[in-house]
Coordinates of C-alpha atoms in Angstrom, one line a residue:
M878 CA -13.7 9.8 -20.6
N879 CA -12.3 11.5 -17.5
A880 CA -10.7 15.0 -17.6
R881 CA -7.1 13.7 -17.6
V882 CA -7.8 11.5 -20.6
K883 CA -9.5 14.3 -22.4
R884 CA -6.6 16.6 -21.8
G885 CA -4.2 14.0 -23.1
V886 CA -6.3 13.5 -26.3
S887 CA -6.4 17.2 -26.8
W888 CA -2.6 17.5 -26.4
T889 CA -2.0 14.7 -28.8
A890 CA -4.5 16.1 -31.4
G891 CA -2.8 19.4 -31.1
I892 CA 0.7 17.9 -31.7
V893 CA -0.5 16.0 -34.8
L894 CA -2.2 19.1 -36.2
A895 CA 1.0 21.2 -35.6
A896 CA 3.1 18.4 -37.2
L897 CA 0.7 18.5 -40.2
V898 CA 1.1 22.3 -40.6
A899 CA 4.9 22.1 -40.3
R900 CA 5.0 19.3 -42.9
V901 CA 2.8 21.2 -45.4
F902 CA 5.0 24.3 -44.9
F903 CA 8.2 22.3 -45.4
A904 CA 6.9 20.4 -48.4
S905 CA 5.8 23.6 -50.1
H906 CA 9.1 25.4 -50.0
K907 CA 12.0 22.9 -49.8
G908 CA 13.6 21.7 -53.0
L909 CA 13.0 18.2 -54.4
V910 CA 15.9 16.0 -53.9
L911 CA 17.3 13.8 -56.8
D912 CA 15.7 10.6 -55.4
E913 CA 12.3 12.4 -55.5
F914 CA 12.8 13.0 -59.2
H915 CA 13.4 9.3 -59.6
T916 CA 10.0 8.6 -58.1
L917 CA 8.4 11.3 -60.3
F918 CA 10.0 9.6 -63.3
H919 CA 8.2 6.4 -62.6
A920 CA 4.9 8.1 -61.5
S921 CA 4.7 10.1 -64.7
R922 CA 4.7 7.1 -67.0
E923 CA 1.9 7.1 -69.6
S924 CA 0.0 4.2 -68.0
V925 CA -0.1 2.1 -64.8
G926 CA 1.2 -0.8 -66.9
S927 CA 4.3 1.1 -68.1
L928 CA 4.8 2.4 -64.5
L929 CA 5.0 -1.2 -63.2
E930 CA 7.2 -2.2 -66.0
S931 CA 9.7 0.6 -65.4
L932 CA 9.8 -0.2 -61.7
R933 CA 10.9 -3.7 -62.5
S934 CA 14.2 -2.1 -63.6
D935 CA 14.5 -0.3 -60.3
N936 CA 14.8 -1.5 -56.7
H937 CA 11.4 -0.6 -55.3
P938 CA 7.9 -2.0 -55.1
P939 CA 5.0 0.0 -56.6
L940 CA 2.6 1.2 -53.9
A941 CA 4.2 4.5 -53.0
V942 CA 4.7 5.4 -56.6
L943 CA 1.1 4.6 -57.4
L944 CA 0.0 6.9 -54.6
V945 CA 2.2 9.7 -56.0
R946 CA 0.7 9.1 -59.4
A947 CA -2.8 9.4 -58.0
S948 CA -1.9 12.6 -56.1
R949 CA -0.4 14.0 -59.2
A950 CA -3.5 13.2 -61.2
L951 CA -5.7 14.9 -58.6
F952 CA -3.7 17.9 -57.6
G953 CA -1.0 18.5 -60.2
D954 CA 2.8 18.1 -60.0
S955 CA 3.7 20.9 -57.5
P956 CA 6.1 19.8 -54.8
L957 CA 3.3 19.8 -52.2
A958 CA 1.0 17.8 -54.4
L959 CA 3.6 15.2 -55.0
R960 CA 4.4 15.0 -51.3
L961 CA 0.9 14.7 -50.0
P962 CA 0.9 10.9 -49.7
A963 CA 4.0 11.0 -47.6
I964 CA 2.6 13.7 -45.4
C965 CA -0.6 11.7 -44.8
C966 CA 1.4 8.6 -44.0
G967 CA 3.5 10.5 -41.5
C968 CA 0.5 12.0 -39.7
L969 CA -1.4 8.7 -39.6
E970 CA 1.7 7.1 -38.1
M971 CA 1.6 9.5 -35.3
V972 CA -2.1 8.5 -34.6
L973 CA -0.9 4.9 -34.4
V974 CA 1.9 5.9 -32.0
A975 CA -0.7 7.7 -29.8
S976 CA -3.0 4.6 -29.7
M977 CA 0.0 2.4 -28.7
A978 CA 1.2 4.7 -26.0
R979 CA -2.3 5.1 -24.5
R980 CA -3.1 1.3 -24.6
W981 CA 0.2 -0.4 -23.8
L982 CA 2.1 2.2 -21.8
G983 CA -0.9 4.0 -20.2
M984 CA 1.2 7.1 -20.1
G985 CA 3.4 9.5 -22.1
T986 CA 1.1 9.7 -25.1
A987 CA 1.9 13.3 -25.9
L988 CA 5.7 12.8 -25.4
A989 CA 5.8 9.8 -27.7
V990 CA 3.8 11.5 -30.4
G991 CA 5.8 14.7 -29.9
L992 CA 9.2 12.9 -30.3
V993 CA 8.0 11.4 -33.6
A994 CA 6.7 14.8 -34.8
A995 CA 9.8 16.6 -33.7
S996 CA 12.3 14.2 -35.3
S997 CA 14.0 15.9 -38.1
L998 CA 14.4 12.5 -39.8
H999 CA 10.7 12.0 -39.7
L1000 CA 10.1 15.6 -40.8
D1001 CA 12.4 15.2 -43.8
F1002 CA 11.1 11.8 -45.0
S1003 CA 7.4 12.5 -44.4
T1004 CA 7.8 15.4 -46.8
Q1005 CA 9.6 13.5 -49.6
V1006 CA 8.2 12.0 -52.8
R1007 CA 9.5 8.6 -51.7
M1008 CA 8.3 5.4 -50.0
Y1009 CA 9.9 5.7 -46.5
A1010 CA 7.0 7.4 -44.8
L1011 CA 4.7 4.6 -46.2
L1012 CA 7.1 2.0 -45.0
S1013 CA 7.3 3.5 -41.5
F1014 CA 3.5 3.8 -41.3
S1015 CA 3.1 0.1 -42.3
I1016 CA 5.6 -1.0 -39.7
A1017 CA 3.8 1.0 -37.0
G1018 CA 0.6 -0.6 -38.0
L1019 CA 2.1 -4.1 -37.9
L1020 CA 3.7 -3.4 -34.5
R1021 CA 0.3 -2.3 -33.1
S1022 CA -1.4 -5.4 -34.6
L1023 CA 1.2 -7.7 -33.1
L1024 CA 0.9 -6.1 -29.7
N1025 CA -2.9 -6.5 -29.9
A1026 CA -2.5 -10.2 -31.0
M1027 CA -0.3 -11.0 -28.0
E1028 CA -3.0 -9.7 -25.7
Q1029 CA -6.3 -10.7 -27.3
E1030 CA -7.8 -13.8 -28.9
G1031 CA -8.9 -13.7 -32.5
R1032 CA -7.9 -13.9 -36.1
H1033 CA -6.5 -10.3 -36.4
W1034 CA -7.1 -10.0 -40.1
C1035 CA -5.7 -6.5 -40.1
L1036 CA -2.2 -8.2 -40.0
A1037 CA -2.8 -9.3 -43.6
G1038 CA -3.5 -5.7 -44.6
W1039 CA -0.3 -4.3 -42.9
I1040 CA 1.8 -7.1 -44.6
V1041 CA 0.4 -6.2 -48.0
L1042 CA 0.9 -2.5 -47.4
G1043 CA 4.5 -2.9 -46.2
V1044 CA 5.7 -5.4 -48.8
H1045 CA 4.4 -3.1 -51.6
A1046 CA 6.0 -0.1 -49.9
H1047 CA 9.6 -1.0 -49.5
Y1048 CA 11.6 -4.3 -49.2
Y1049 CA 13.0 -3.4 -45.8
F1050 CA 9.5 -4.5 -44.6
F1051 CA 10.7 -8.1 -45.1
L1052 CA 13.3 -7.5 -42.4
Y1053 CA 11.2 -5.6 -40.0
G1054 CA 8.2 -7.9 -40.6
A1055 CA 10.1 -11.1 -40.3
L1056 CA 11.8 -10.2 -37.1
L1057 CA 8.8 -8.6 -35.4
V1058 CA 6.5 -11.4 -36.4
A1059 CA 9.0 -14.1 -35.3
M1060 CA 9.5 -12.3 -32.0
A1061 CA 5.8 -12.0 -31.3
L1062 CA 5.1 -15.6 -32.1
G1063 CA 8.0 -16.7 -29.9
L1064 CA 6.7 -14.6 -27.0
M1065 CA 3.2 -16.0 -27.5
L1066 CA 4.4 -19.6 -27.5
G1067 CA 6.0 -18.9 -24.1
E1068 CA 2.6 -18.3 -22.6
A1069 CA 0.0 -20.7 -21.4
R1070 CA -2.5 -20.0 -24.1
G1071 CA 0.1 -19.0 -26.7
R1072 CA -0.2 -21.9 -29.0
A1073 CA -3.9 -21.3 -29.6
R1074 CA -3.2 -17.6 -30.3
V1075 CA -0.4 -18.5 -32.8
R1076 CA -2.8 -20.9 -34.6
A1077 CA -5.4 -18.2 -34.8
L1078 CA -2.9 -15.8 -36.4
M1079 CA -1.8 -18.2 -39.1
P1080 CA -4.7 -17.5 -41.6
A1081 CA -4.1 -13.8 -41.4
L1082 CA -0.3 -14.2 -41.9
G1083 CA -0.9 -16.7 -44.7
L1084 CA -3.4 -14.4 -46.5
G1085 CA -0.9 -11.4 -46.3
V1086 CA 1.9 -13.5 -47.8
A1087 CA -0.4 -14.9 -50.5
L1088 CA -1.6 -11.4 -51.5
C1089 CA 2.1 -10.3 -51.9
L1090 CA 3.0 -13.2 -54.2
P1091 CA 1.9 -11.6 -57.5
W1092 CA 4.3 -8.7 -57.3
C1093 CA 7.1 -10.7 -55.7
L1094 CA 6.9 -13.3 -58.5
W1095 CA 6.5 -10.8 -61.3
G1096 CA 8.5 -7.7 -60.1
L1097 CA 10.8 -8.7 -57.2
T1098 CA 12.3 -11.7 -59.0
Q1099 CA 13.4 -9.5 -61.9
Q1100 CA 14.7 -6.8 -59.6
M1101 CA 16.9 -9.3 -57.8
N1102 CA 18.6 -10.3 -61.1
H1103 CA 19.3 -7.0 -62.7
G1104 CA 22.2 -6.1 -60.5
L1105 CA 21.3 -2.4 -59.7
P1106 CA 23.1 -1.6 -56.5
P1107 CA 21.1 -0.6 -53.4
G1108 CA 20.8 3.1 -52.6
G1109 CA 22.0 2.7 -49.0
D1110 CA 25.7 1.9 -48.4
D1111 CA 26.5 3.6 -45.0
L1112 CA 28.4 0.7 -43.7
G1113 CA 31.0 0.6 -40.9
W1114 CA 30.3 1.1 -37.3
Q1115 CA 30.3 4.9 -37.8
G1116 CA 27.4 4.4 -40.3
L1117 CA 25.4 2.5 -37.7
A1118 CA 26.1 5.1 -35.1
E1119 CA 25.1 7.9 -37.4
A1120 CA 21.9 6.1 -38.4
M1121 CA 20.8 5.7 -34.8
V1122 CA 21.7 9.4 -34.1
H1123 CA 19.6 10.4 -37.1
L1124 CA 16.5 8.7 -35.8
L1125 CA 15.8 11.9 -33.8
F1126 CA 18.5 14.3 -35.0
L1127 CA 19.0 14.5 -38.8
N1128 CA 21.2 17.2 -40.5
V1129 CA 22.9 18.1 -37.2
R1130 CA 25.5 20.4 -38.9
I1131 CA 22.8 23.0 -39.8
G1132 CA 23.2 24.8 -36.4
G1133 CA 27.0 25.0 -36.4
E1134 CA 29.7 23.0 -34.7
E1135 CA 28.6 23.8 -31.1
L1136 CA 25.0 22.9 -31.6
R1137 CA 26.1 19.8 -33.6
L1138 CA 27.8 18.4 -30.6
V1139 CA 24.8 19.2 -28.4
F1140 CA 22.4 17.4 -30.9
I1141 CA 24.7 14.4 -31.0
A1142 CA 24.9 14.3 -27.2
L1143 CA 21.1 14.6 -26.9
A1144 CA 20.7 11.8 -29.4
G1145 CA 22.9 9.6 -27.2
V1146 CA 20.7 10.6 -24.2
G1147 CA 17.6 9.6 -26.2
L1148 CA 19.0 6.2 -27.1
G1149 CA 20.0 5.6 -23.5
L1150 CA 16.5 6.5 -22.3
G1151 CA 15.0 4.2 -24.9
A1152 CA 17.2 1.3 -23.6
F1153 CA 16.2 2.2 -20.0
G1154 CA 12.5 2.3 -21.0
A1155 CA 12.8 -1.2 -22.6
W1156 CA 14.5 -2.5 -19.5
S1157 CA 11.8 -1.1 -17.2
L1158 CA 9.1 -2.7 -19.3
M1159 CA 10.8 -6.1 -19.3
R1160 CA 11.0 -6.0 -15.5
E1161 CA 7.2 -5.9 -15.3
R1162 CA 5.8 -9.3 -15.9
S1163 CA 2.6 -8.0 -17.4
R1164 CA 4.5 -5.8 -19.9
R1165 CA 7.5 -7.9 -20.6
A1166 CA 6.4 -8.9 -24.0
V1167 CA 5.6 -5.3 -24.9
G1168 CA 9.2 -4.3 -23.9
V1169 CA 10.8 -7.1 -25.9
L1170 CA 8.8 -6.3 -29.0
L1171 CA 9.5 -2.5 -28.8
A1172 CA 13.2 -3.1 -28.1
T1173 CA 13.3 -5.4 -31.2
A1174 CA 11.8 -2.7 -33.4
A1175 CA 13.9 0.1 -31.9
F1176 CA 17.3 -1.5 -31.5
G1177 CA 17.3 -5.1 -32.8
V1178 CA 16.2 -4.5 -36.4
P1179 CA 18.8 -1.8 -37.0
L1180 CA 21.6 -3.9 -35.6
I1181 CA 20.6 -7.0 -37.7
A1182 CA 20.0 -4.9 -40.8
F1183 CA 23.5 -3.3 -40.4
T1184 CA 25.0 -6.8 -39.9
L1185 CA 23.3 -8.2 -43.0
A1186 CA 24.3 -5.2 -45.1
T1187 CA 27.9 -5.7 -44.0
L1188 CA 27.8 -9.4 -45.0
I1189 CA 25.6 -9.0 -48.1
P1190 CA 26.2 -5.6 -49.8
R1191 CA 23.0 -6.0 -51.9
A1192 CA 21.0 -5.7 -48.7
G1193 CA 21.9 -2.0 -48.2
F1194 CA 21.9 0.1 -45.1
T1195 CA 21.3 3.8 -44.4
W1196 CA 19.5 6.0 -41.9
H1197 CA 16.2 6.4 -43.7
Y1198 CA 15.9 2.6 -44.1
I1199 CA 15.5 2.4 -40.3
L1200 CA 13.0 5.2 -40.0
P1201 CA 10.4 2.6 -38.9
S1202 CA 12.4 2.2 -35.6
L1203 CA 11.5 5.7 -34.6
P1204 CA 8.0 5.0 -33.2
A1205 CA 9.2 2.2 -31.0
L1206 CA 12.1 4.4 -29.7
A1207 CA 9.7 7.2 -29.0
L1208 CA 7.4 4.9 -27.0
L1209 CA 10.4 3.6 -25.0
I1210 CA 11.6 7.1 -24.2
A1211 CA 8.1 8.0 -23.1
R1212 CA 8.1 5.0 -20.8
A1213 CA 11.4 6.0 -19.3
S1214 CA 10.3 9.6 -18.7
K1215 CA 7.7 8.3 -16.1
I1216 CA 10.2 6.5 -14.0
G1217 CA 11.5 9.6 -12.1
L1218 CA 12.4 13.2 -12.2
P1219 CA 15.9 12.7 -13.8
T1220 CA 14.5 10.7 -16.7
Q1221 CA 11.6 13.2 -17.1
L1222 CA 14.0 16.1 -17.4
A1223 CA 16.3 14.1 -19.8
S1224 CA 13.3 13.3 -22.0
A1225 CA 12.2 16.9 -22.0
A1226 CA 15.7 17.9 -23.1
V1227 CA 15.7 15.4 -25.9
L1228 CA 12.3 16.7 -27.1
A1229 CA 13.4 20.3 -26.9
G1230 CA 16.6 19.6 -28.8
A1231 CA 14.7 17.7 -31.5
L1232 CA 12.3 20.7 -31.8
V1233 CA 15.2 23.1 -32.2
L1234 CA 16.8 21.1 -34.9
S1235 CA 13.5 20.6 -36.8
T1236 CA 12.9 24.3 -36.6
L1237 CA 16.3 24.9 -38.2
N1238 CA 15.5 22.4 -40.9
L1239 CA 12.1 24.1 -41.5
R1240 CA 13.8 27.4 -42.1
S1241 CA 16.3 25.8 -44.6
P1242 CA 15.7 25.2 -48.3
G1243 CA 16.3 21.4 -47.7
T1244 CA 19.2 19.2 -48.1
E1245 CA 19.4 19.6 -51.9
D1246 CA 18.5 23.1 -53.0
Y1247 CA 17.8 22.6 -56.7
P1248 CA 15.5 25.7 -56.8
G1249 CA 18.4 27.8 -55.6
A1250 CA 20.8 26.3 -58.0
V1251 CA 18.5 26.7 -61.0
G1252 CA 17.6 30.2 -59.9
L1253 CA 21.2 31.2 -59.7
I1254 CA 21.9 30.1 -63.3
L1255 CA 18.7 31.8 -64.5
D1256 CA 19.7 35.1 -62.8
E1257 CA 23.3 35.1 -64.2
Y1258 CA 22.5 33.7 -67.7
Q1259 CA 23.5 35.8 -70.7
A1260 CA 23.0 35.2 -74.4
G1261 CA 25.7 32.9 -75.7
D1262 CA 26.1 31.0 -72.5
L1263 CA 25.6 27.2 -72.3
V1264 CA 23.8 25.3 -69.6
I1265 CA 24.8 21.8 -68.7
C1266 CA 22.8 19.7 -66.2
V1267 CA 24.2 16.3 -65.2
E1268 CA 23.5 13.8 -62.4
W1269 CA 25.7 10.9 -61.4
Q1270 CA 22.9 8.3 -61.1
P1271 CA 21.8 4.9 -62.5
P1272 CA 21.4 5.1 -66.3
L1273 CA 17.7 4.1 -65.8
F1274 CA 16.8 7.7 -65.2
P1275 CA 17.0 10.6 -67.7
I1276 CA 19.6 13.3 -67.2
G1277 CA 18.5 16.9 -66.5
M1278 CA 15.2 16.3 -64.5
P1279 CA 15.9 19.0 -61.9
W1280 CA 16.5 21.6 -64.5
D1281 CA 13.5 20.6 -66.6
Y1282 CA 11.3 20.7 -63.5
Y1283 CA 12.4 24.0 -62.0
S1284 CA 13.5 26.2 -64.9
G1285 CA 10.0 26.5 -66.3
R1286 CA 8.6 27.3 -62.9
L1287 CA 11.1 30.0 -62.2
R1288 CA 11.2 31.7 -65.6
A1289 CA 8.7 32.0 -68.4
K1290 CA 11.2 31.3 -71.1
P1291 CA 14.2 29.6 -69.6
P1292 CA 17.3 28.8 -71.7
E1293 CA 17.5 25.2 -73.0
R1294 CA 20.1 22.9 -71.4
E1295 CA 22.6 21.0 -73.5
E1296 CA 21.6 17.6 -74.8
M1297 CA 23.4 14.8 -73.1
N1298 CA 24.6 11.3 -74.0
G1299 CA 24.5 9.8 -70.6
T1300 CA 26.8 12.0 -68.5
H1301 CA 28.6 13.4 -71.5
L1302 CA 27.7 16.1 -74.0
R1303 CA 25.9 14.9 -77.1
R1304 CA 27.4 17.8 -79.1
P1305 CA 30.7 18.8 -77.4
S1306 CA 31.6 21.0 -80.4
R1307 CA 29.1 23.6 -79.2
L1308 CA 31.6 24.5 -76.5
N1309 CA 33.8 26.1 -79.2
S1310 CA 31.3 29.0 -79.7
A1311 CA 30.4 29.5 -76.0
S1312 CA 31.7 32.4 -74.0
R1313 CA 30.6 30.9 -70.7
V1314 CA 29.3 27.6 -69.4
F1315 CA 27.1 26.9 -66.4
L1316 CA 27.4 23.3 -65.1
L1317 CA 24.8 22.1 -62.6
A1318 CA 26.3 18.9 -61.3
S1319 CA 24.9 16.3 -58.9
R1320 CA 27.6 14.1 -57.3
L1321 CA 29.6 14.2 -60.5
P1322 CA 33.1 12.8 -59.8
K1323 CA 35.8 15.5 -60.0
E1324 CA 37.8 13.3 -62.4
H1325 CA 34.9 12.9 -64.8
G1326 CA 35.6 13.5 -68.5
L1327 CA 33.1 16.3 -68.7
I1328 CA 35.0 18.2 -66.0
G1329 CA 38.3 17.6 -67.8
L1330 CA 36.8 18.8 -71.1
L1331 CA 35.6 22.1 -69.6
R1332 CA 38.9 22.7 -67.9
E1333 CA 40.7 22.3 -71.2
Q1334 CA 38.8 25.2 -72.8
F1335 CA 37.7 27.4 -69.9
A1336 CA 38.7 28.8 -66.5
L1337 CA 36.6 28.2 -63.4
R1338 CA 35.2 31.6 -62.2
E1339 CA 32.6 30.6 -59.6
H1340 CA 31.7 27.5 -57.6
T1341 CA 28.6 27.4 -55.4
N1342 CA 27.3 24.5 -53.3
F1343 CA 23.6 23.8 -53.0
G1344 CA 23.5 20.8 -50.7
F1345 CA 25.0 17.3 -50.5
G1346 CA 27.0 17.1 -53.8
R1347 CA 24.8 19.6 -55.6
E1348 CA 27.0 22.2 -57.2
V1349 CA 26.9 25.0 -59.8
Y1350 CA 30.1 25.8 -61.7
L1351 CA 30.6 28.8 -63.9
Y1352 CA 33.3 28.5 -66.5
S1353 CA 34.4 31.3 -68.8
R1354 CA 36.9 31.8 -71.6
R1355 CA 40.4 32.4 -70.4
D1356 CA 41.6 36.0 -71.0

């Protein structure tokens, strides 16, 4: 290993280590979001069998939840413990990106890994008790295996492993996997020895599909019939544009209006660099297939996913569904950065902007500050007050999970919240004797009957926002 390669490996290792430290820090202090409580609900079932059964009523496969269950059993149910599987997946994904950059680009390893590490979207979802970091890791592994298969003879049995991992992580793997595999096979068939390589891949692909059949037949078939709407509904061309911006720049409002515009502009520069990088790879005969496959992952899948969701609402579309496009985009930007000084400076600007935004996110309490909301209520609570916690969510999940999780951690003897019947009070008559009422509401419609009931008897004294649709209302008796 020459000095230049050693220096590149050292830089890459340092970036991954810094990313790990940042993610551990962020995971330790930011609040759990409501979707993370949904994962915790499944992961805390009394047995693996009941966990799998409860997931059949949801929209997700089981692997990420099983990993959270294992982490919870080993390390407890602190936010960091619950988020450890996602952190590990995110950092392992960076290692895969480094190996792809070094082998198929021959350059830009540190920049490609740095862009993934600096992405505030990756930072957020590799520190969430959800399945998106696992999905993105599995797609990166699949992409690496397909690039390898297009170049070398062999069975490539690891493809079967990535298929099993991805299908059991999130159903968006079907879309990424189908398009990437179909594109890779098509590219191989266009080569002189392509048919032999395609035939060699069939056993691995068949094994991967076969190993996924038990869950698909037992779990997925029921999930397809229960009618629970998908979580992602960011449709319209604005939704697609926002999703692509968010690949590198999530939560752009956190720095104020001026920085928001800068971040959006830098996102556009990054996407332009990615397209330029794909074009430059496709111009080289020896790397044309690499460019096509990376462009498919970075740009093709999001566009097709958006189109499908527009035509078939059950498909769903939102920015974290296309998180797996980030590694390919980072690799293409790294490629573009080596073409000349202008692209090098532009790539450096994109990386610097992403680092600034991620730093701002690291200093924040997260997008849904349940600890702050619960803490405010605990600080202002007085004897005789009532506490209501309600979330607008599928009826599959119990009401009041954020309060139940945080109140006992923030106060030795917290007040009890009111019992609920769905999103309504189980005992509304208790309002008659209350002097004040705290309402911790999550995306509760303003016209909801509970809001109307409180307005009839009380006056709104305080209203504090704690993130996207997370609000604390303080009502008191009218004078």
